[in-house]
Tab-separated table of C-alpha atoms and ligand atoms in Angstrom:
chain	number	residue	atom	x	y	z
M	1	MET	CA	106.696	97.116	-34.407
M	2	PRO	CA	108.198	97.407	-30.933
M	3	GLU	CA	109.740	100.755	-30.186
M	4	LEU	CA	113.482	100.744	-29.898
M	5	VAL	CA	114.393	102.054	-26.483
M	6	SER	CA	118.021	102.685	-25.686
M	7	PRO	CA	118.945	101.974	-22.048
M	8	LYS	CA	118.828	105.047	-19.857
M	9	PRO	CA	122.367	106.091	-18.994
M	10	LYS	CA	123.111	106.457	-15.275
M	11	PRO	CA	123.047	110.188	-14.463
M	12	PRO	CA	126.486	111.398	-13.406
M	13	PRO	CA	126.770	112.000	-9.665
M	14	PRO	CA	127.000	115.660	-8.602
M	15	ALA	CA	130.502	117.078	-8.249
M	16	SER	CA	132.067	116.666	-4.821
M	17	PRO	CA	133.557	119.751	-3.137
M	18	LEU	CA	136.407	117.765	-1.567
M	19	LEU	CA	137.690	116.401	-4.884
M	20	PRO	CA	140.102	115.934	-6.457
M	21	LEU	CA	141.916	113.934	-3.811
M	22	ARG	CA	145.632	113.558	-4.316
M	23	VAL	CA	147.627	110.892	-2.517
M	24	GLU	CA	151.363	111.316	-2.896
M	25	GLY	CA	153.990	108.812	-1.803
M	26	LEU	CA	151.812	107.659	1.077
M	27	CYS	CA	153.578	105.334	3.506
M	28	TYR	CA	152.511	103.907	6.818
M	29	GLU	CA	154.877	102.063	9.118
M	30	GLN	CA	154.483	100.255	12.404
M	31	GLY	CA	157.761	99.490	14.120
M	32	ARG	CA	160.050	98.327	11.350
M	33	GLN	CA	157.274	97.181	9.089
M	34	ARG	CA	156.173	99.242	6.126
M	35	LEU	CA	152.487	98.411	5.825
M	36	LEU	CA	151.626	100.916	3.096
M	37	ASP	CA	154.369	101.641	0.645
M	38	GLY	CA	154.476	104.686	-1.593
M	39	ILE	CA	150.864	104.982	-2.712
M	40	ASP	CA	150.281	107.567	-5.440
M	41	ALA	CA	146.766	108.152	-6.673
M	42	THR	CA	144.444	110.883	-7.818
M	43	VAL	CA	140.742	110.415	-7.240
M	44	GLU	CA	138.517	112.675	-9.281
M	45	HIS	CA	135.388	110.632	-9.831
M	46	PRO	CA	132.576	111.853	-7.583
M	47	GLY	CA	130.875	108.446	-7.474
M	48	CYS	CA	132.087	105.284	-5.767
M	49	THR	CA	135.754	104.364	-5.511
M	50	VAL	CA	136.007	100.718	-4.530
M	51	ILE	CA	139.187	99.554	-2.815
M	52	LEU	CA	139.906	95.905	-3.521
M	53	GLY	CA	142.712	93.571	-2.544
M	54	PRO	CA	143.400	90.372	-0.640
M	55	ASN	CA	143.371	90.143	3.159
M	56	GLY	CA	146.183	92.163	4.670
M	57	ALA	CA	146.711	94.288	1.533
M	58	GLY	CA	146.291	97.523	3.483
M	59	LYS	CA	142.740	98.547	2.554
M	60	THR	CA	141.578	99.361	6.078
M	61	LEU	CA	144.793	101.240	6.793
M	62	LEU	CA	144.344	103.299	3.638
M	63	LEU	CA	140.753	104.149	4.571
M	64	ARG	CA	141.817	105.189	8.078
M	65	LEU	CA	144.631	107.314	6.720
M	66	LEU	CA	142.317	109.025	4.234
M	67	HIS	CA	139.901	109.824	7.061
M	68	GLY	CA	142.715	111.149	9.231
M	69	LEU	CA	142.378	108.484	11.927
M	70	LEU	CA	146.027	107.547	11.350
M	71	VAL	CA	148.951	109.789	10.538
M	72	PRO	CA	151.110	108.866	7.522
M	73	SER	CA	154.762	107.977	8.165
M	74	ALA	CA	155.600	109.684	4.879
M	75	GLY	CA	153.793	111.229	1.942
M	76	ARG	CA	150.761	113.456	1.713
M	77	ILE	CA	147.007	113.334	1.427
M	78	LEU	CA	145.577	116.430	-0.216
M	79	TRP	CA	141.883	117.104	-0.604
M	80	ALA	CA	140.723	119.879	-2.962
M	81	SER	CA	140.983	122.477	-0.220
M	82	GLY	CA	144.231	121.200	1.281
M	83	PRO	CA	145.541	118.627	3.744
M	84	GLN	CA	143.285	116.733	6.129
M	85	SER	CA	142.155	118.824	9.082
M	86	GLU	CA	139.626	118.646	11.888
M	87	ALA	CA	137.271	120.819	9.829
M	88	LEU	CA	137.586	118.488	6.832
M	89	ARG	CA	137.127	115.376	8.949
M	90	ARG	CA	133.819	116.774	10.117
M	91	ARG	CA	132.663	116.735	6.502
M	92	GLN	CA	133.492	113.028	6.234
M	93	ALA	CA	131.964	109.973	7.889
M	94	ILE	CA	133.079	106.371	8.277
M	95	VAL	CA	131.170	103.122	8.700
M	96	PHE	CA	133.045	100.084	9.988
M	97	GLN	CA	132.476	96.401	9.364
M	98	ARG	CA	131.107	95.997	12.885
M	99	PRO	CA	128.793	98.895	13.667
M	100	VAL	CA	129.823	100.907	16.699
M	101	LEU	CA	126.556	101.897	18.380
M	102	LEU	CA	125.818	103.540	21.688
M	103	ARG	CA	123.949	101.741	24.474
M	104	ARG	CA	120.745	103.611	23.836
M	105	SER	CA	117.804	103.479	21.475
M	106	ALA	CA	118.100	103.573	17.697
M	107	ALA	CA	116.611	107.083	17.653
M	108	ALA	CA	118.930	108.269	20.438
M	109	ASN	CA	121.954	107.049	18.476
M	110	ILE	CA	121.083	109.463	15.690
M	111	ASP	CA	120.052	112.198	18.105
M	112	TYR	CA	123.482	111.973	19.730
M	113	VAL	CA	125.404	112.895	16.559
M	114	LEU	CA	122.934	115.607	15.582
M	115	ARG	CA	123.215	117.177	19.040
M	116	ALA	CA	126.991	116.876	19.082
M	117	ARG	CA	127.155	118.904	15.863
M	118	GLY	CA	124.678	121.529	17.021
M	119	PHE	CA	121.753	120.508	14.799
M	120	PRO	CA	118.772	122.659	15.922
M	121	ARG	CA	116.826	120.930	18.696
M	122	ALA	CA	113.399	121.613	17.196
M	123	LYS	CA	114.340	120.002	13.886
M	124	ARG	CA	115.924	116.882	15.373
M	125	PRO	CA	112.826	114.653	15.795
M	126	GLY	CA	111.804	115.157	12.161
M	127	ARG	CA	115.301	114.495	10.907
M	128	ILE	CA	115.608	111.355	13.033
M	129	ALA	CA	112.258	110.052	11.773
M	130	ASP	CA	113.305	110.658	8.154
M	131	LEU	CA	116.592	108.835	8.628
M	132	LEU	CA	115.013	105.874	10.409
M	133	ALA	CA	112.463	105.632	7.603
M	134	LEU	CA	115.269	105.715	5.056
M	135	ALA	CA	116.841	102.744	6.838
M	136	GLY	CA	113.493	100.934	7.080
M	137	LEU	CA	113.700	101.161	10.852
M	138	ASP	CA	110.650	103.341	11.577
M	139	ASP	CA	109.212	100.774	13.942
M	140	ARG	CA	112.525	100.214	15.730
M	141	ALA	CA	113.064	103.803	16.887
M	142	ALA	CA	112.680	103.110	20.594
M	143	ARG	CA	114.439	99.754	20.603
M	144	PRO	CA	117.911	99.556	22.149
M	145	ALA	CA	120.352	99.706	19.227
M	146	ARG	CA	122.356	96.791	20.570
M	147	VAL	CA	119.436	94.347	20.339
M	148	LEU	CA	118.826	95.120	16.668
M	149	SER	CA	119.872	92.446	14.190
M	150	GLY	CA	123.244	92.758	12.458
M	151	GLY	CA	121.657	94.082	9.272
M	152	GLU	CA	119.480	96.552	11.195
M	153	GLN	CA	122.464	97.777	13.189
M	154	GLN	CA	124.464	98.340	10.031
M	155	ARG	CA	121.601	100.257	8.387
M	156	LEU	CA	121.347	102.375	11.531
M	157	ALA	CA	125.104	103.006	11.528
M	158	LEU	CA	124.910	104.071	7.893
M	159	VAL	CA	122.017	106.525	8.251
M	160	ARG	CA	123.652	107.879	11.407
M	161	ALA	CA	126.763	108.519	9.309
M	162	LEU	CA	124.585	110.241	6.715
M	163	ALA	CA	122.740	112.304	9.344
M	164	LEU	CA	125.216	115.133	9.068
M	165	GLU	CA	125.219	115.141	5.287
M	166	PRO	CA	128.912	114.401	4.822
M	167	ASP	CA	130.706	115.153	1.569
M	168	VAL	CA	132.667	111.917	1.793
M	169	LEU	CA	131.653	108.527	3.143
M	170	PHE	CA	134.186	105.796	3.950
M	171	LEU	CA	132.805	102.266	4.179
M	172	ASP	CA	134.931	99.366	5.386
M	173	GLU	CA	133.234	96.089	4.425
M	174	PRO	CA	129.833	97.377	5.533
M	175	THR	CA	127.980	94.259	4.408
M	176	ALA	CA	130.509	91.577	5.334
M	177	SER	CA	128.157	89.533	7.507
M	178	LEU	CA	124.796	90.558	6.111
M	179	ASP	CA	122.227	88.539	4.179
M	180	PRO	CA	121.474	89.404	0.525
M	181	ALA	CA	118.426	91.560	1.343
M	182	SER	CA	120.254	93.607	3.981
M	183	THR	CA	123.219	93.911	1.633
M	184	LEU	CA	120.995	95.349	-1.079
M	185	ALA	CA	119.369	97.694	1.450
M	186	ILE	CA	122.804	99.052	2.370
M	187	GLU	CA	123.736	99.398	-1.310
M	188	ARG	CA	120.509	101.300	-1.939
M	189	LEU	CA	121.456	103.743	0.836
M	190	ILE	CA	124.943	104.186	-0.589
M	191	ARG	CA	123.466	104.923	-4.037
M	192	LEU	CA	120.964	107.325	-2.554
M	193	ALA	CA	123.754	109.188	-0.767
M	194	GLN	CA	125.737	109.293	-3.996
M	195	GLY	CA	122.767	110.798	-5.796
M	196	ARG	CA	122.861	113.540	-3.194
M	197	GLY	CA	126.512	114.245	-3.911
M	198	VAL	CA	128.259	112.091	-1.312
M	199	LYS	CA	131.586	110.726	-2.576
M	200	SER	CA	132.085	107.170	-1.325
M	201	PHE	CA	135.133	104.994	-0.752
M	202	LEU	CA	134.099	101.389	-0.290
M	203	VAL	CA	136.224	98.455	0.820
M	204	THR	CA	134.628	95.129	0.000
M	205	HIS	CA	135.470	91.509	-0.777
M	206	ASP	CA	132.073	91.076	-2.415
M	207	ILE	CA	132.924	91.203	-6.108
M	208	GLY	CA	129.261	91.350	-7.106
M	209	GLN	CA	128.864	94.391	-4.894
M	210	ALA	CA	132.014	95.967	-6.298
M	211	ARG	CA	130.655	95.474	-9.821
M	212	ARG	CA	127.305	96.945	-8.838
M	213	LEU	CA	128.661	100.037	-7.130
M	214	ALA	CA	132.125	100.875	-8.421
M	215	ASP	CA	132.853	103.759	-10.729
M	216	GLU	CA	136.557	103.197	-10.300
M	217	VAL	CA	138.746	100.667	-8.554
M	218	LEU	CA	141.932	100.876	-6.540
M	219	PHE	CA	143.533	97.446	-6.269
M	220	LEU	CA	145.987	97.062	-3.403
M	221	HIS	CA	148.484	94.303	-2.872
M	222	HIS	CA	151.072	94.035	-0.102
M	223	GLY	CA	150.655	97.689	0.828
M	224	ARG	CA	151.101	98.943	-2.713
M	225	LEU	CA	148.670	100.287	-5.247
M	226	ASP	CA	148.825	97.644	-7.949
M	227	GLU	CA	146.251	99.186	-10.241
M	228	GLN	CA	143.869	102.113	-10.510
M	229	ALA	CA	141.278	101.848	-13.234
M	230	ALA	CA	137.765	102.777	-14.243
M	231	ALA	CA	135.367	100.059	-13.114
M	232	LYS	CA	134.212	98.828	-16.513
M	233	PRO	CA	137.622	98.019	-18.006
M	234	PHE	CA	138.877	96.733	-14.662
M	235	PHE	CA	136.163	94.107	-14.319
M	236	LYS	CA	136.374	93.218	-17.993
M	237	ALA	CA	140.124	92.738	-18.037
M	238	PRO	CA	142.196	93.945	-15.091
M	239	GLY	CA	145.665	95.072	-16.060
M	240	SER	CA	147.541	93.392	-13.239
M	241	SER	CA	147.884	89.625	-13.034
M	242	ARG	CA	147.291	89.815	-9.284
M	243	ALA	CA	143.996	91.627	-9.744
M	244	ARG	CA	143.023	88.980	-12.299
M	245	ALA	CA	143.822	86.228	-9.830
M	246	TYR	CA	141.883	88.011	-7.093
M	247	LEU	CA	138.780	88.389	-9.287
M	248	ASP	CA	139.031	84.736	-10.313
M	249	GLY	CA	139.089	83.700	-6.668
M	250	ARG	CA	142.622	82.376	-6.866
M	251	LEU	CA	145.176	82.833	-4.116
M	252	VAL	CA	147.055	86.105	-4.686
M	253	LEU	CA	150.720	85.718	-3.858
C	301	LIG	N1	148.593	98.517	14.265
C	301	LIG	C1	149.210	97.621	13.501
C	301	LIG	N2	150.399	97.091	13.874
C	301	LIG	C2	151.026	96.184	13.098
C	301	LIG	N3	150.532	95.735	11.930
C	301	LIG	C3	149.359	96.201	11.531
C	301	LIG	C4	148.629	97.177	12.270
C	301	LIG	N4	147.482	97.461	11.620
C	301	LIG	C5	147.506	96.700	10.504
C	301	LIG	N5	148.612	95.954	10.445
C	301	LIG	C6	149.006	95.045	9.372
C	301	LIG	O1	148.942	95.787	8.159
C	301	LIG	C7	148.510	94.967	7.088
C	301	LIG	C8	147.330	95.638	6.419
C	301	LIG	O2	146.237	95.661	7.309
C	301	LIG	P1	144.781	96.074	6.879
C	301	LIG	O3	143.905	95.914	8.071
C	301	LIG	O4	144.818	97.408	6.254
C	301	LIG	O5	144.428	94.990	5.776
C	301	LIG	P2	143.127	94.832	4.886
C	301	LIG	O6	143.536	94.989	3.461
C	301	LIG	O7	142.065	95.730	5.404
C	301	LIG	O8	142.756	93.300	5.102
C	301	LIG	P3	141.324	92.567	5.323
C	301	LIG	O9	140.794	92.297	3.949
C	301	LIG	O10	141.702	91.286	6.005
C	301	LIG	O11	140.459	93.452	6.160
C	301	LIG	C9	148.173	93.613	7.697
C	301	LIG	O12	149.254	92.739	7.446
C	301	LIG	C10	148.038	93.888	9.174
C	301	LIG	O13	148.412	92.776	9.939
C	302	LIG	MG1	140.308	95.448	6.395
């Protein structure tokens, strides 16, 4: 008789020192336009928080505000230890849709951030080699970063972000123009980072990816937080009709 094997539950990610994150009445305005409007949320899950919503919903703005690249017009962002600060920002990293790489080799791109943060000189070559191997770029170390393919550049940008072992990783559509294999390679790196205790915030329009990675979902619409839910119930039956329409691929008005 075949042995009955119950599926192995996913081990919970390690606790994150910057959580819980509390967002209170967060607003962001440009001129007379209120682009983010009164966002209240508490993020406690140490895994992956996926931010979903139609184009123009405010996802990128929210990510930039959380990382302290923009200053709120009103409201507060409170990490476990307090409001965003330079010291906290140094424990966070961000990866954009289009990788921003320096005009130098792949290895030198990583070396640059390690040096900037005072990583010991003698340990840098080993660390760079490990990170390039993690990204599957061992044989591209000396190649100018800007001639790498889109997928290779994004993998480089991601391991460069991980080089300093951040507590929080923000990812804004990191696989938007990548092929399925490169997409899965990036997802593998995100999972690996999570296993090491990195809290991630991921913006994506790839619903399959959101299903694969999300532990919880924030659904934005017109600058407001329409729904916050654990991933499983959200993908099974989202509470808001707009989230339902978005998941069904219908126009969200
Ligand atoms: N600096 C700015 N000045 C004026 N409007 C802005 C500015 N930055 C963003 N916006 C507007 O704010 C809204 C939200 O922008 P945001 O980039 O956050 O959207 P998004 O949800 O990331 O969309 P997408 O899925 O297309 O990336 C959009 O309507 C955008 O045009
Ligand atoms: Mg965006």
